[in-house]
mmCIF file of C-alpha atoms in Angstrom:
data_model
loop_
_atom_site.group_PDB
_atom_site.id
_atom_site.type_symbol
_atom_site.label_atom_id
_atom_site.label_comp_id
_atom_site.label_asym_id
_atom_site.label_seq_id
_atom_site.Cartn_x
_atom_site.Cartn_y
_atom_site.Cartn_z
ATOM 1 C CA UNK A 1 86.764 -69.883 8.067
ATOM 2 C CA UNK A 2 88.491 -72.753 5.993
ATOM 3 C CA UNK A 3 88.656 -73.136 2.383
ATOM 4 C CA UNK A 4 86.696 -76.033 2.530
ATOM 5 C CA UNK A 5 83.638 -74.401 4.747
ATOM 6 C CA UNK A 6 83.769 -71.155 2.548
ATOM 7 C CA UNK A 7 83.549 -73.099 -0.778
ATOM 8 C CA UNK A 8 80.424 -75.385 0.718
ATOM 9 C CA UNK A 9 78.398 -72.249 1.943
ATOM 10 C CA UNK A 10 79.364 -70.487 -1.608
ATOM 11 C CA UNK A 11 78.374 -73.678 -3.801
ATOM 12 C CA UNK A 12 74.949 -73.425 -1.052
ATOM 13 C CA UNK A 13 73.924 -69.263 -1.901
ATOM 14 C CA UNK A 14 74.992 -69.862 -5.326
ATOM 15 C CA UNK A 15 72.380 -73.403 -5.897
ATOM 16 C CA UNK A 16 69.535 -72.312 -8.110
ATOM 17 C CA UNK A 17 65.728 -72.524 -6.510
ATOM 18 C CA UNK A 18 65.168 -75.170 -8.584
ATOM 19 C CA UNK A 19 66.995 -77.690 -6.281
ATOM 20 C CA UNK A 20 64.461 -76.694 -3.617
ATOM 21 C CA UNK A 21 61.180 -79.354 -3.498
ATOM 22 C CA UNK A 22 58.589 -77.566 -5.104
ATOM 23 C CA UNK A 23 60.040 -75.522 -7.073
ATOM 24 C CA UNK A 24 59.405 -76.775 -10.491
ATOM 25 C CA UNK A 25 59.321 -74.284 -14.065
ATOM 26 C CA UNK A 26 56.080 -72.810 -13.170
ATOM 27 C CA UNK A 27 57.220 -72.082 -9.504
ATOM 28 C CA UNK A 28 60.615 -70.869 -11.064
ATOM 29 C CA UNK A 29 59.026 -68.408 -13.491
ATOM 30 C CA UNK A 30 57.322 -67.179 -10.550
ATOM 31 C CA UNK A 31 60.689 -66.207 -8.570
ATOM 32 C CA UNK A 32 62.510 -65.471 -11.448
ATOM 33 C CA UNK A 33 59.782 -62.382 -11.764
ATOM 34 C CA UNK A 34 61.145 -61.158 -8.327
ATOM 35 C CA UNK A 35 64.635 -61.842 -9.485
ATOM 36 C CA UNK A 36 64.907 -64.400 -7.461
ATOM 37 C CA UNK A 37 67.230 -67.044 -8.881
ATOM 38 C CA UNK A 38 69.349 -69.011 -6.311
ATOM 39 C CA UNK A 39 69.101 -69.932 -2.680
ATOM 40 C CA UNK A 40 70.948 -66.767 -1.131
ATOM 41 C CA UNK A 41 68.743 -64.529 -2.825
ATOM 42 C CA UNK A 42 65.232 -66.374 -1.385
ATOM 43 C CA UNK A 43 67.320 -65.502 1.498
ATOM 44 C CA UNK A 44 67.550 -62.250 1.382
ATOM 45 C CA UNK A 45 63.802 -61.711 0.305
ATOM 46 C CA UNK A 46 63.439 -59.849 3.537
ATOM 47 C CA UNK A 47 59.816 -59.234 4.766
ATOM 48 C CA UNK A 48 57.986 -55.920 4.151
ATOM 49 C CA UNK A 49 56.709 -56.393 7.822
ATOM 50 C CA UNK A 50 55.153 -58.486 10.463
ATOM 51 C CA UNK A 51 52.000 -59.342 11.499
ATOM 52 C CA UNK A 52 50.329 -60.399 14.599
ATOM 53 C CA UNK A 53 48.768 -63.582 14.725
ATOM 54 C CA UNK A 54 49.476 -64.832 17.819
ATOM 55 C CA UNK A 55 46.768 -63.560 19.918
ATOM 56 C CA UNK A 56 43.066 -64.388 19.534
ATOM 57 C CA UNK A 57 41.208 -60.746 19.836
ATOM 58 C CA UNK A 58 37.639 -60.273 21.341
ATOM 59 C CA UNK A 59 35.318 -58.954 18.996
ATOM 60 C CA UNK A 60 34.078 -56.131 21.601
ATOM 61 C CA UNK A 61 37.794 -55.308 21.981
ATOM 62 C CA UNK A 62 38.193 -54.077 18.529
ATOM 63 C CA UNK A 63 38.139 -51.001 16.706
ATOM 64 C CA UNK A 64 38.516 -49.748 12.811
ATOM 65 C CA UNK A 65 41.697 -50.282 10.820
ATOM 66 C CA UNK A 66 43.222 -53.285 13.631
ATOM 67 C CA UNK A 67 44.298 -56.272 12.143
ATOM 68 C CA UNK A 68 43.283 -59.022 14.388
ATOM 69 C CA UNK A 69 42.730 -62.940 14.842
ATOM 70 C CA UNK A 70 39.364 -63.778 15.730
ATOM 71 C CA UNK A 71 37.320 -66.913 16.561
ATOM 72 C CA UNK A 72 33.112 -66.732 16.476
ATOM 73 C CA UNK A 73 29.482 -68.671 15.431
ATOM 74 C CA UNK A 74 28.370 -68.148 12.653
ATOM 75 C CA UNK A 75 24.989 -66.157 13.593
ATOM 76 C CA UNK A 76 23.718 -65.738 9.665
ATOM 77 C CA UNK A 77 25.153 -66.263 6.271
ATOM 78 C CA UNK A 78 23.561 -64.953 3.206
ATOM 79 C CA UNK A 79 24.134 -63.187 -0.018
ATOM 80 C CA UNK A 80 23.486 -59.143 -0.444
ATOM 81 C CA UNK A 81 22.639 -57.737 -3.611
ATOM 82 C CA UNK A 82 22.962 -54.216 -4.062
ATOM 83 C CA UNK A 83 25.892 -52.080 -5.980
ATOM 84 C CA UNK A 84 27.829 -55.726 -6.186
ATOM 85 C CA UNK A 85 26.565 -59.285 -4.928
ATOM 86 C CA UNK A 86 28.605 -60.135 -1.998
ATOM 87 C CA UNK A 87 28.299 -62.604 0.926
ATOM 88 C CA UNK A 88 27.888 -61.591 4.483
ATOM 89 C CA UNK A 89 28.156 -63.363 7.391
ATOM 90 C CA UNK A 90 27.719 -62.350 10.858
ATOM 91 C CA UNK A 91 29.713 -64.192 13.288
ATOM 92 C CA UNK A 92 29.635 -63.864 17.582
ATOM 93 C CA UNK A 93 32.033 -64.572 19.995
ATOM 94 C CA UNK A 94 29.609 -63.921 23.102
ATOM 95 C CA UNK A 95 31.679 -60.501 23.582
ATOM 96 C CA UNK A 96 30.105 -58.991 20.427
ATOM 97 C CA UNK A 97 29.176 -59.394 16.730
ATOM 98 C CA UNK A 98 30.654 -58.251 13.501
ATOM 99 C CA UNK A 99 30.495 -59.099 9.495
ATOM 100 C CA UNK A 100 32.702 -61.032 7.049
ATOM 101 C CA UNK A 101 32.202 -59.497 3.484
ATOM 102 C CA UNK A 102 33.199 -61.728 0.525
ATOM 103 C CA UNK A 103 32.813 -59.758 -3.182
ATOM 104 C CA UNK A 104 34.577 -63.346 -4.761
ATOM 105 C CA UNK A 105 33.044 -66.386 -3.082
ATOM 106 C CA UNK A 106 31.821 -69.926 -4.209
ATOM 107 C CA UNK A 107 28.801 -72.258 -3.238
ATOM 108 C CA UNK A 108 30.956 -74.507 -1.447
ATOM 109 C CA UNK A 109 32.151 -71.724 0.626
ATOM 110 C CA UNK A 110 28.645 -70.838 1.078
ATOM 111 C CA UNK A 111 27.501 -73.883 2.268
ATOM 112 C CA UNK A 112 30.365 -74.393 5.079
ATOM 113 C CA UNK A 113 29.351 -71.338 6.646
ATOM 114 C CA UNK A 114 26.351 -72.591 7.884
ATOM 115 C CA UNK A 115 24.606 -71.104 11.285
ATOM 116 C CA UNK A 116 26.307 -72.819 14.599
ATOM 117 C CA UNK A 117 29.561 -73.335 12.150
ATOM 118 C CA UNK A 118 32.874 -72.038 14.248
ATOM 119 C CA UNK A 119 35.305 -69.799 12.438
ATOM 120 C CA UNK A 120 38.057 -68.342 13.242
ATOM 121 C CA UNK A 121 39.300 -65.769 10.812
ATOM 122 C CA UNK A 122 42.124 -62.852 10.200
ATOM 123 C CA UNK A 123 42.099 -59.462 8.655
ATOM 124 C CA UNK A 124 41.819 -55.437 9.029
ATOM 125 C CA UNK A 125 38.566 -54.057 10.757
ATOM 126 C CA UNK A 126 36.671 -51.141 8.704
ATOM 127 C CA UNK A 127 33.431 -49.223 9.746
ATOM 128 C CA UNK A 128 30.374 -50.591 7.716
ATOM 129 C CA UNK A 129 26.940 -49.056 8.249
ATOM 130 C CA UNK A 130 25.588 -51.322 10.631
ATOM 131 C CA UNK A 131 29.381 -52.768 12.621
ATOM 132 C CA UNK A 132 32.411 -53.655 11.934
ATOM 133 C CA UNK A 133 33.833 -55.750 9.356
ATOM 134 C CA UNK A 134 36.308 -57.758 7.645
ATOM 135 C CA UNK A 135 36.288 -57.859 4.101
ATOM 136 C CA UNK A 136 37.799 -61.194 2.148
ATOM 137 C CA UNK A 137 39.789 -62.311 5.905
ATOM 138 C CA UNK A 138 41.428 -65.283 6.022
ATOM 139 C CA UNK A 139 39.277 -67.891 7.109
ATOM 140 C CA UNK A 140 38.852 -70.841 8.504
ATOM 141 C CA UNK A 141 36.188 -73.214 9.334
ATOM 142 C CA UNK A 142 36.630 -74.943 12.897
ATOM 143 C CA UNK A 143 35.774 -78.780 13.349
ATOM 144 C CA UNK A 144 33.556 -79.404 16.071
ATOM 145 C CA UNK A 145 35.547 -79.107 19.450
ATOM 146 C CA UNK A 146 38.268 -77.840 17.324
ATOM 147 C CA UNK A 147 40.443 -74.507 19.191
ATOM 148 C CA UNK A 148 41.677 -71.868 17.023
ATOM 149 C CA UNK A 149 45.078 -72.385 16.167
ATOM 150 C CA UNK A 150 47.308 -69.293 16.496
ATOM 151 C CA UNK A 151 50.706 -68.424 15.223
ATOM 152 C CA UNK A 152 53.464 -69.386 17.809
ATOM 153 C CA UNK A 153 56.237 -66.075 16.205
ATOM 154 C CA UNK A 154 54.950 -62.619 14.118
ATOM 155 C CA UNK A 155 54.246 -63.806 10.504
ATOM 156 C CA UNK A 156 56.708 -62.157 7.960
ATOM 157 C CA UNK A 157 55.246 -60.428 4.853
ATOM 158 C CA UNK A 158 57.217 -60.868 1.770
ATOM 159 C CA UNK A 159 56.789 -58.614 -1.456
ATOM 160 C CA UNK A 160 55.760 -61.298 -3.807
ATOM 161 C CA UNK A 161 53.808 -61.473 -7.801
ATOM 162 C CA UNK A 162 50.403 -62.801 -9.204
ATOM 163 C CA UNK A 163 50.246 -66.576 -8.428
ATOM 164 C CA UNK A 164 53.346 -66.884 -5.462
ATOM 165 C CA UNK A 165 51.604 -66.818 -2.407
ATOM 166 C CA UNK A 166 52.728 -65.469 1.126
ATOM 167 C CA UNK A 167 52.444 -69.201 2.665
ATOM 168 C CA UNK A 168 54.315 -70.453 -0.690
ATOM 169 C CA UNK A 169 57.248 -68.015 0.022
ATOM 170 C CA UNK A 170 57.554 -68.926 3.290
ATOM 171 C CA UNK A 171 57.550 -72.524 2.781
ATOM 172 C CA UNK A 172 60.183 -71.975 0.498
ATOM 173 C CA UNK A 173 62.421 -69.867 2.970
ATOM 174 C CA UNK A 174 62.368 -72.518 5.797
ATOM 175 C CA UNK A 175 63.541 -75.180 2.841
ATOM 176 C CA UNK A 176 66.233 -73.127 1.926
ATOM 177 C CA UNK A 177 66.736 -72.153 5.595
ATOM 178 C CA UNK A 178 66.686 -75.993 6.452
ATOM 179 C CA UNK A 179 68.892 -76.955 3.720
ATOM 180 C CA UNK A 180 71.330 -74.364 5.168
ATOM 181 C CA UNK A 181 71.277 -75.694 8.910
ATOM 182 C CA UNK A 182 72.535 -79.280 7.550
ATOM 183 C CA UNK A 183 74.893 -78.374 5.706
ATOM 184 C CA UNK A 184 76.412 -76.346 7.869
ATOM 185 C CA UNK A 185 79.535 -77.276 9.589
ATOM 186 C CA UNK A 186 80.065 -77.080 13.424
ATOM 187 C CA UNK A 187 81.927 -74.249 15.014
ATOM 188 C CA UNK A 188 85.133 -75.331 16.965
#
């Protein structure tokens, strides 16, 4: 490699996060917790593992402790109150039925799970008393007509802190992985 081309790729690892968009003091503190400080070592945030998102799961298909994407009517949606108020809705995806369990949930997310709303949703399965359920899954409501929209590659899983998210820290990583790309030279 050339003087030139090593220098550029050094003066590249070596630029601090902050010359990445969205990473402003707040965002920085947040990295900095990780000891993350400059491009090269985003880069070498490696993932803790993988996950699956690229296949839509029937419900009947599934069994305790899989981690699956699913897509389903909302059947009911109300709010339990026993040991600790929670939501739970039952969703069906003409295969089967099983329950979403929020403990943390707002009105507005209350009111968007309406019956006939389509969901699509990702998380582990455990055994509740009555079927199986998700508890806090990702979710998502579904427009009308809408498909679900799957993950096209496995999803990496980065160690991260309190307020960096996973989608945040991989938003970052393709900037700095971007950034990389055009600055690179061609190979002869």
């Amino acid at each position: 490699m050339a003087r030139a081309d090593q220098s550029a790729t050094r003066r590249l690892a070596l630029a601090p996060l902050s010359e990445l968009s969205g990473v402003g003091p707040k965002m920085q503190a947040r990295l900095e917790r990780l000891k993350l400080h400059s491009v090269a070592d985003l880069l070498f945030h490696l993932p803790l593992r993988y996950e699956d998102r690229t296949r839509l799961a029937a419900i009947s298909s599934l069994r305790e402790r899989d981690q699956a994407v699913v897509a389903g009517e909302v059947q009911v949606a109300q709010v339990k109150f026993g040991r600790r108020r929670s939501l739970l809705v039952r969703i069906a995806d003409g295969t089967g039925f099983m329950d979403l369990r929020f403990f943390h949930f707002s009105n507005p997310l209350k009111e968007s799970l309406k019956r006939g709303t389509q969901v699509q949703c990702f998380g582990e399965l455990r055994r509740s008393p009555h079927s199986l359920e998700m508890v806090h899954p990702e979710l998502r409501v579904l427009k009308e007509g809408e498909a679900p929209q799957l993950e096209s590659a496995l999803l990496p899983i980065y160690p991260t802190t309190d307020g960096l998210t996973q989608s945040a820290l991989r938003k970052l990583t393709m900037r700095a992985l971007e950034r990389a790309r055009a600055r690179a030279l061609p190979t002869r």
